[in-house]
mmCIF file of C-alpha atoms in Angstrom:
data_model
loop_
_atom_site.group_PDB
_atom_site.id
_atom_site.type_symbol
_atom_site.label_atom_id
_atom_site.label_comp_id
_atom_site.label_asym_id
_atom_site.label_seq_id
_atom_site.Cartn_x
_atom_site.Cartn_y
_atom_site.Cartn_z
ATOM 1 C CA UNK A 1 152.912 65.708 130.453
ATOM 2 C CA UNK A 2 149.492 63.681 129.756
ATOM 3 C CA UNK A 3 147.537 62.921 132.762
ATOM 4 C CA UNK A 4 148.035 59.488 133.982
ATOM 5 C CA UNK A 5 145.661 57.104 136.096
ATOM 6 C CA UNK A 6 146.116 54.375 138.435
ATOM 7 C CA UNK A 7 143.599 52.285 140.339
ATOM 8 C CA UNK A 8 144.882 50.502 143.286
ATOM 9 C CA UNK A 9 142.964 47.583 145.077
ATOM 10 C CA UNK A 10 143.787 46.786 148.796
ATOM 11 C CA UNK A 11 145.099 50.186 149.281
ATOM 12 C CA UNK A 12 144.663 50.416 153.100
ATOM 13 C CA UNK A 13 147.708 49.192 154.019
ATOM 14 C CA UNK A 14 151.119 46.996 153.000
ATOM 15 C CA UNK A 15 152.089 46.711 149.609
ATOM 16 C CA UNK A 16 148.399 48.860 147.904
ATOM 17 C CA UNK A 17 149.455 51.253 150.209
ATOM 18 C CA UNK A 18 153.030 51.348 149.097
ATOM 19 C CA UNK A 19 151.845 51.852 145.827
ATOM 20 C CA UNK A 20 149.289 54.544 145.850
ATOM 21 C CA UNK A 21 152.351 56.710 147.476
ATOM 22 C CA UNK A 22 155.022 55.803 144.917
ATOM 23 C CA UNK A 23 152.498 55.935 141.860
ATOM 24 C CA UNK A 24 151.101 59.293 143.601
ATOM 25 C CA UNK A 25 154.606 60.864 143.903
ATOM 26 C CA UNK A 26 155.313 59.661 140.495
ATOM 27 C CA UNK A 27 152.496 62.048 138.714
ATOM 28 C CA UNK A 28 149.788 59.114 138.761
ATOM 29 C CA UNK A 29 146.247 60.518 139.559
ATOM 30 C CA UNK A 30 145.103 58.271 141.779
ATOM 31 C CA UNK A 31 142.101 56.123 142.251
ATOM 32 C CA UNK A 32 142.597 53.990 145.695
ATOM 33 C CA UNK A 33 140.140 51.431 147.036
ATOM 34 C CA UNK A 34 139.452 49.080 149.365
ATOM 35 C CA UNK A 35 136.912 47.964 152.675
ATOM 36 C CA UNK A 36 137.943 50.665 155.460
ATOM 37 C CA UNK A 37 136.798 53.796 154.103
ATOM 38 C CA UNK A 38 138.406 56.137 156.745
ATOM 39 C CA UNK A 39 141.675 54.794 156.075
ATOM 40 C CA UNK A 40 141.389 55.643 152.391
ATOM 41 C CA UNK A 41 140.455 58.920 153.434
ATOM 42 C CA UNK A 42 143.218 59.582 155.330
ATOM 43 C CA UNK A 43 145.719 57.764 152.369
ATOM 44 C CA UNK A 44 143.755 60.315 150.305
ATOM 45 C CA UNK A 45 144.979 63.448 152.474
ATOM 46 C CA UNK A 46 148.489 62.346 151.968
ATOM 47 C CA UNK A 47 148.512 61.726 148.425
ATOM 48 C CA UNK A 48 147.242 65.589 147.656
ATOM 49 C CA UNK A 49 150.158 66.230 149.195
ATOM 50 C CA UNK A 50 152.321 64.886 146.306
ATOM 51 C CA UNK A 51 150.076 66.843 143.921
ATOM 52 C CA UNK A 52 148.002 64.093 142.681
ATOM 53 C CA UNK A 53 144.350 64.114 142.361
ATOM 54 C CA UNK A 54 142.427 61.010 144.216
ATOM 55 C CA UNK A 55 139.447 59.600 144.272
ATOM 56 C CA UNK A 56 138.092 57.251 146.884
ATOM 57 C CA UNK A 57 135.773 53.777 146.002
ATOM 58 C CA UNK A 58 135.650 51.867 149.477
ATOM 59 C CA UNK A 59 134.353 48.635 148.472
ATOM 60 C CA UNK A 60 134.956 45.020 148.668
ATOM 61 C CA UNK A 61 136.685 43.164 145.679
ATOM 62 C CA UNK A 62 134.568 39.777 146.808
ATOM 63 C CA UNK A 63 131.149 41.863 146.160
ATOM 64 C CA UNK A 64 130.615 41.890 142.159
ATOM 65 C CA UNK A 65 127.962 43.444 142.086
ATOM 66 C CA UNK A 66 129.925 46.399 144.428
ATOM 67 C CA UNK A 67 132.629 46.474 141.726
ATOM 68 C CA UNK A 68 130.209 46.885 139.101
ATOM 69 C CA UNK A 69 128.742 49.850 140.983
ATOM 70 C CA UNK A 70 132.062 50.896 141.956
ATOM 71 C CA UNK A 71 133.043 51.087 138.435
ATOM 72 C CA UNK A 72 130.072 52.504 137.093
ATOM 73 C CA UNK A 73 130.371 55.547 139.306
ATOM 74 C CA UNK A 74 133.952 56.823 138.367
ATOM 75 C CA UNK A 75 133.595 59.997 136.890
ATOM 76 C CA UNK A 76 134.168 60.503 132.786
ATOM 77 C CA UNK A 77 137.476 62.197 133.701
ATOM 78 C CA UNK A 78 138.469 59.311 135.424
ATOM 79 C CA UNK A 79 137.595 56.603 133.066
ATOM 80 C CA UNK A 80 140.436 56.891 131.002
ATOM 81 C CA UNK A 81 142.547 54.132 133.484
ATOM 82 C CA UNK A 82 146.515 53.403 132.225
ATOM 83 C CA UNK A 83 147.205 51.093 135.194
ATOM 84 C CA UNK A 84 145.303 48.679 137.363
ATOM 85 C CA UNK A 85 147.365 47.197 140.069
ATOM 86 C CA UNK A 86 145.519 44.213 141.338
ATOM 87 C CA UNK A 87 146.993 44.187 145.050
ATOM 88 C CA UNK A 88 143.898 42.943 147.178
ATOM 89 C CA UNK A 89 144.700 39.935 148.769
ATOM 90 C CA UNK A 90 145.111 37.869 152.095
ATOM 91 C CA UNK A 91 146.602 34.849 153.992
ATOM 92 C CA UNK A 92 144.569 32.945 156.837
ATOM 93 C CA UNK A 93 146.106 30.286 158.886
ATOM 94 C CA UNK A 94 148.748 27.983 158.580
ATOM 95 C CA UNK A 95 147.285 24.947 158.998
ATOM 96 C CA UNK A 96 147.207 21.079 157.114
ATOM 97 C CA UNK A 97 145.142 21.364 154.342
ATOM 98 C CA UNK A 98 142.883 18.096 155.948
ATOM 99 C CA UNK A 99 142.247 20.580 158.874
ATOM 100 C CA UNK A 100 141.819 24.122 156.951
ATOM 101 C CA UNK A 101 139.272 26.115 158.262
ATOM 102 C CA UNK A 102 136.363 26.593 155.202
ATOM 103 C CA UNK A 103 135.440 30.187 155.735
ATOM 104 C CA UNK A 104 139.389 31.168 156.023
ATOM 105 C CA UNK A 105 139.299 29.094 152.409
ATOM 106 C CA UNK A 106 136.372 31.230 151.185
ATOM 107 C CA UNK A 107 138.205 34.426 152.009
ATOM 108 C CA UNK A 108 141.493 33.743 150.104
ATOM 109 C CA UNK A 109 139.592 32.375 147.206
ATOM 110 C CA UNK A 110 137.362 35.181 146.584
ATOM 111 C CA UNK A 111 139.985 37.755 147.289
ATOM 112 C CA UNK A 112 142.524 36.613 145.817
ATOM 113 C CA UNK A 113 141.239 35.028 142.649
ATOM 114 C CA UNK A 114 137.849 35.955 142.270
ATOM 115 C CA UNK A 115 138.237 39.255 143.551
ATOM 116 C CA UNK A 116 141.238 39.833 140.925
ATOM 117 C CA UNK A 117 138.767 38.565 137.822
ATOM 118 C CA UNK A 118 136.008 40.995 139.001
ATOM 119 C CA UNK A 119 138.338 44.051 138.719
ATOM 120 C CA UNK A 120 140.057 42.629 135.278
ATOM 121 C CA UNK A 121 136.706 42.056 133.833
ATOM 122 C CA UNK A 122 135.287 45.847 134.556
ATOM 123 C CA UNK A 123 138.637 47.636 134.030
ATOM 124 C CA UNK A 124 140.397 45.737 131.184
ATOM 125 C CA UNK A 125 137.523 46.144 128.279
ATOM 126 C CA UNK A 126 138.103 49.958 128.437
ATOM 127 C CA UNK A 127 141.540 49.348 128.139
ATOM 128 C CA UNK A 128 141.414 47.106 125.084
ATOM 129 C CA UNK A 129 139.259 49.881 123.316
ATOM 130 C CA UNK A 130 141.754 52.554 123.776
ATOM 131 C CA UNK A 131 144.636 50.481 122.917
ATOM 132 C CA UNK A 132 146.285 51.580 125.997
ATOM 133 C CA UNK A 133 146.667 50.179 129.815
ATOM 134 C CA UNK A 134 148.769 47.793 132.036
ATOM 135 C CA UNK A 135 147.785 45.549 134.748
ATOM 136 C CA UNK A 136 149.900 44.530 137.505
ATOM 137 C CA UNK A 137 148.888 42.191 139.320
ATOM 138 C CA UNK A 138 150.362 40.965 142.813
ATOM 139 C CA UNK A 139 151.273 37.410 142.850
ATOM 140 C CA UNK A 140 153.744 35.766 145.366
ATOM 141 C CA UNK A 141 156.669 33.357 145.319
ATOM 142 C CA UNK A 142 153.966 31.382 146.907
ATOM 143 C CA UNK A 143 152.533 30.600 143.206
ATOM 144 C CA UNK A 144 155.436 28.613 142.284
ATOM 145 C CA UNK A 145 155.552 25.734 145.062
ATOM 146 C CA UNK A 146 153.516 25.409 148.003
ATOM 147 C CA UNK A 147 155.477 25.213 151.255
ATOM 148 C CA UNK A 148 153.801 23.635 154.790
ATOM 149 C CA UNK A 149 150.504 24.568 155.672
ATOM 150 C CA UNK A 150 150.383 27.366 152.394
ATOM 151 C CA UNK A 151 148.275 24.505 150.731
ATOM 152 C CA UNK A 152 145.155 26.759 149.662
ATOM 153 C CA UNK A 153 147.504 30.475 150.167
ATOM 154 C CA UNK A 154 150.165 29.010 147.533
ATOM 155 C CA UNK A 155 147.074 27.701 145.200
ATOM 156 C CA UNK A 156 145.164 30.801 145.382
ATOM 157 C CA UNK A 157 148.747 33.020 143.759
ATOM 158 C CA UNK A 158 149.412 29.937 141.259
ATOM 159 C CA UNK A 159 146.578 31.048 139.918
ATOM 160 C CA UNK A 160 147.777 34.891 140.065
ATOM 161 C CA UNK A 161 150.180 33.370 137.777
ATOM 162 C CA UNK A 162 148.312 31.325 136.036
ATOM 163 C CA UNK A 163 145.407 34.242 135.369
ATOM 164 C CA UNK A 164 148.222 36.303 134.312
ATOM 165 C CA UNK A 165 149.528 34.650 131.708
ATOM 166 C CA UNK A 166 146.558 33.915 130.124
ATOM 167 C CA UNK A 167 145.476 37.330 129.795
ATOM 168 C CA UNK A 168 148.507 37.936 128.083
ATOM 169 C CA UNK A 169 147.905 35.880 126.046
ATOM 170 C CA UNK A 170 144.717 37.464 125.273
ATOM 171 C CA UNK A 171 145.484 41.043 124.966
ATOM 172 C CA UNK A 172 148.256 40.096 122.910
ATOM 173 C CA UNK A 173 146.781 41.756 119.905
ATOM 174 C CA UNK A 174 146.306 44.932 121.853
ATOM 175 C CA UNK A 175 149.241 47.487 123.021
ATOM 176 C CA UNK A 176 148.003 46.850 126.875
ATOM 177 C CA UNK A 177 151.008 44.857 128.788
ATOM 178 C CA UNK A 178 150.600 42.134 131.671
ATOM 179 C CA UNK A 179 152.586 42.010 134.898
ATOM 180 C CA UNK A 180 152.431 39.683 137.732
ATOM 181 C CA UNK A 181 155.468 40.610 140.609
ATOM 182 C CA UNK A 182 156.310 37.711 142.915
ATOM 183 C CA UNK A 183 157.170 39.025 146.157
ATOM 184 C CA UNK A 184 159.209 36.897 149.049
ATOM 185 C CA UNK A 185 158.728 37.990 152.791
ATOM 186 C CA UNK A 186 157.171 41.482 152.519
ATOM 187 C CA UNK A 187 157.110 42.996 156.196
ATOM 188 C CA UNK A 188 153.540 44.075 156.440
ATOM 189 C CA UNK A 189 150.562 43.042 158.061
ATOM 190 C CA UNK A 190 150.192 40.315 156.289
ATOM 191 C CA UNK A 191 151.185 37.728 158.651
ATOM 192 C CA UNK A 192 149.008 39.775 161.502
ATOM 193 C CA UNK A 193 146.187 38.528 159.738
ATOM 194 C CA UNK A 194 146.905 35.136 158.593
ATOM 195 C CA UNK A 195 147.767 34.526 162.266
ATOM 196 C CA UNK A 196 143.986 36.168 162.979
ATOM 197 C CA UNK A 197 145.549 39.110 164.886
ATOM 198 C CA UNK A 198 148.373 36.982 166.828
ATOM 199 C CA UNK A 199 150.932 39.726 166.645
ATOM 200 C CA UNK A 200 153.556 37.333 168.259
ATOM 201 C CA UNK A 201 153.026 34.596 166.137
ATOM 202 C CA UNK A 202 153.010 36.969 163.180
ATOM 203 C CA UNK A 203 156.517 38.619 164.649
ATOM 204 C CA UNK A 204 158.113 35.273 164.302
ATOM 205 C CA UNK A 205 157.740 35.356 160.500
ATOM 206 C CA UNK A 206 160.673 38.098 159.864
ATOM 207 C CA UNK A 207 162.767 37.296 162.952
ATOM 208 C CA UNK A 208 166.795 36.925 161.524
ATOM 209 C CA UNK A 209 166.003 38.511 158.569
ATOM 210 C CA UNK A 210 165.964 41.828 156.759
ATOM 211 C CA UNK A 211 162.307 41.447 155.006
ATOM 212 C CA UNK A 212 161.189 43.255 152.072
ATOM 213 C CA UNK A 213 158.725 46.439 152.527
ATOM 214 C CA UNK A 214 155.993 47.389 150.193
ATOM 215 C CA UNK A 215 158.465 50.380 149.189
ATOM 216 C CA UNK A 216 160.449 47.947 147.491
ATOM 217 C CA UNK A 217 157.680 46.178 146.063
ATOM 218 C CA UNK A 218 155.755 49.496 144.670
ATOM 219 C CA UNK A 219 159.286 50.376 143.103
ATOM 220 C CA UNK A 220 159.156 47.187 141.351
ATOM 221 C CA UNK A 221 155.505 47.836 140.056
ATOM 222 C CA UNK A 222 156.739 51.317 139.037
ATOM 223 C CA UNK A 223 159.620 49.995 137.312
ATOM 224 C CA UNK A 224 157.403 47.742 135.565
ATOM 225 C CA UNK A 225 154.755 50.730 134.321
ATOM 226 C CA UNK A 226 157.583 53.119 133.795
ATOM 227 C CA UNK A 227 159.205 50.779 130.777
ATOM 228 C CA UNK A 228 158.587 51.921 127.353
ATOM 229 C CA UNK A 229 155.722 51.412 125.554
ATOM 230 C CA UNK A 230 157.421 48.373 123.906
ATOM 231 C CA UNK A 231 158.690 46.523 126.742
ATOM 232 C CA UNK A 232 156.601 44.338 128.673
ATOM 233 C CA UNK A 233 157.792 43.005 132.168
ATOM 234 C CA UNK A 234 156.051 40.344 132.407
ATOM 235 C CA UNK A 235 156.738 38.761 135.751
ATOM 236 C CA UNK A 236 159.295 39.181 138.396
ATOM 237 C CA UNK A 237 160.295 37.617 141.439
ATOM 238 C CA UNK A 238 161.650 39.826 144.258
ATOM 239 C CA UNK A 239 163.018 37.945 147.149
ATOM 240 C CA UNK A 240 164.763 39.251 150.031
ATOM 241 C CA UNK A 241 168.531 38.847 150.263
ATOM 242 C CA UNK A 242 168.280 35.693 152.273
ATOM 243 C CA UNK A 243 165.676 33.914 151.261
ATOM 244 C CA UNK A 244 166.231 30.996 148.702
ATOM 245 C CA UNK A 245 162.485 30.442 147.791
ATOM 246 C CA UNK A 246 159.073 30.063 149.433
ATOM 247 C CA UNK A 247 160.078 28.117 152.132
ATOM 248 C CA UNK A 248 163.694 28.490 152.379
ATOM 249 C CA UNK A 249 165.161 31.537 154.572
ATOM 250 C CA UNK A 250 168.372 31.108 156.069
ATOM 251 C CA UNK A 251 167.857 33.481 159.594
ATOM 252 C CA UNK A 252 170.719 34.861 161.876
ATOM 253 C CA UNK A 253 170.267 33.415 165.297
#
């Protein structure tokens, strides 16, 4: 069986984490990245596990020039990338967008979106010269109608979608294929840090209701790279079993 290679943004915890283990067990050599080096360390010691090679890049998606370096460093044998899984992303707070705090804005915007274009603008090019390479990307059902106080959240993963399709469109002419998963209610620590560490307040989110886990999500994204070499998944929305949309979740009292 060819080697295969997947990079993995954000995979410190949740849903990148989810994915460097399915991706890992599924014969993916795996590059995983994100801030907390240690953690990716110790995601590395369980990967080799599985059998799969790893390489580390702790970094920050928001710093370009970091990605460039980042980038620049992988080693020739690890160059040859199939799939990038954009995954790095964050909430923070909950609040009416006339009081939204600026620097919470400044996160989600160059996580989410900015630090998404940095990785598709070093990554994809090699891609498009081998003919060859998917990226996933990790939207949200958020990206297709803002609910209360998701005002700048919902806009960031509209543009997920938005960013997606477009480069779709572009490699269109290419063999590389475009995904962008929409997940629902994903029990992670997600809502821990949109609520700035209020575990309560964060508990509250998936009380009367069987969330989704970034297992399920990663099995989507593996689904999605797994498909033949003609088929291109090109955006699905995973919701758990009771939730209607964004903001409609019917919970069990």
């Amino acid at each position: 069986m060819d080697r295969k290679i997947v990079l993995i943004t954000g995979a410190t915890s949740g849903i990148g984490e989810a994915c460097a283990r399915k991706f890992a067990q599924g014969g993916y050599d795996t590059i995983i990245t994100g801030r907390r080096g240690e953690l990716l360390e110790s995601l590395r010691t369980e990967l080799e596990q599985y059998g799969a090679k790893v390489l580390v890049l702790p970094y920050d998606v928001r710093d370009r020039e970091a990605v460039k370096a980042a980038v620049e460093s992988i080693p020739q044998e690890w160059q040859d990338i199939d799939v990038l899984i954009n995954n790095a992303g964050l909430a923070r707070g909950l609040e009416p967008e006339y009081e939204g705090d600026f620097d919470d804005w400044d996160q989600m915007i160059d996580t989410n979106i900015k630090g998404l274009l940095n990785m598709t603008r070093y990554i994809v090019p090699g891609m498009i010269s081998r003919n060859h390479g998917h990226i996933i990307n990790i939207g949200s059902v958020a990206g297709d109608a803002a609910y209360a106080g998701g005002n700048v959240y919902c806009a960031t993963k509209a543009a997920v979608k938005t960013i997606s399709d477009g480069l779709r469109i572009d490699v269109a002419p290419s063999a590389v294929r475009v995904t962008n998963l929409k997940p629902g209610l994903v029990e992670t620590n997600f809502s821990n840090v949109r609520f700035h560490g209020d575990d309560a307040r964060a508990d509250k989110v998936y009380q009367g209701i069987k969330p989704l886990t970034g297992d399920d999500i990663a099995d989507v994204a593996f689904y999605a790279a797994s498909a033949p070499a003609h088929v291109q998944i090109a955006e699905v929305l995973i919701l758990a079993t009771h939730q209607g949309s964004g903001s409609v979740v019917y919970r069990e009292q």
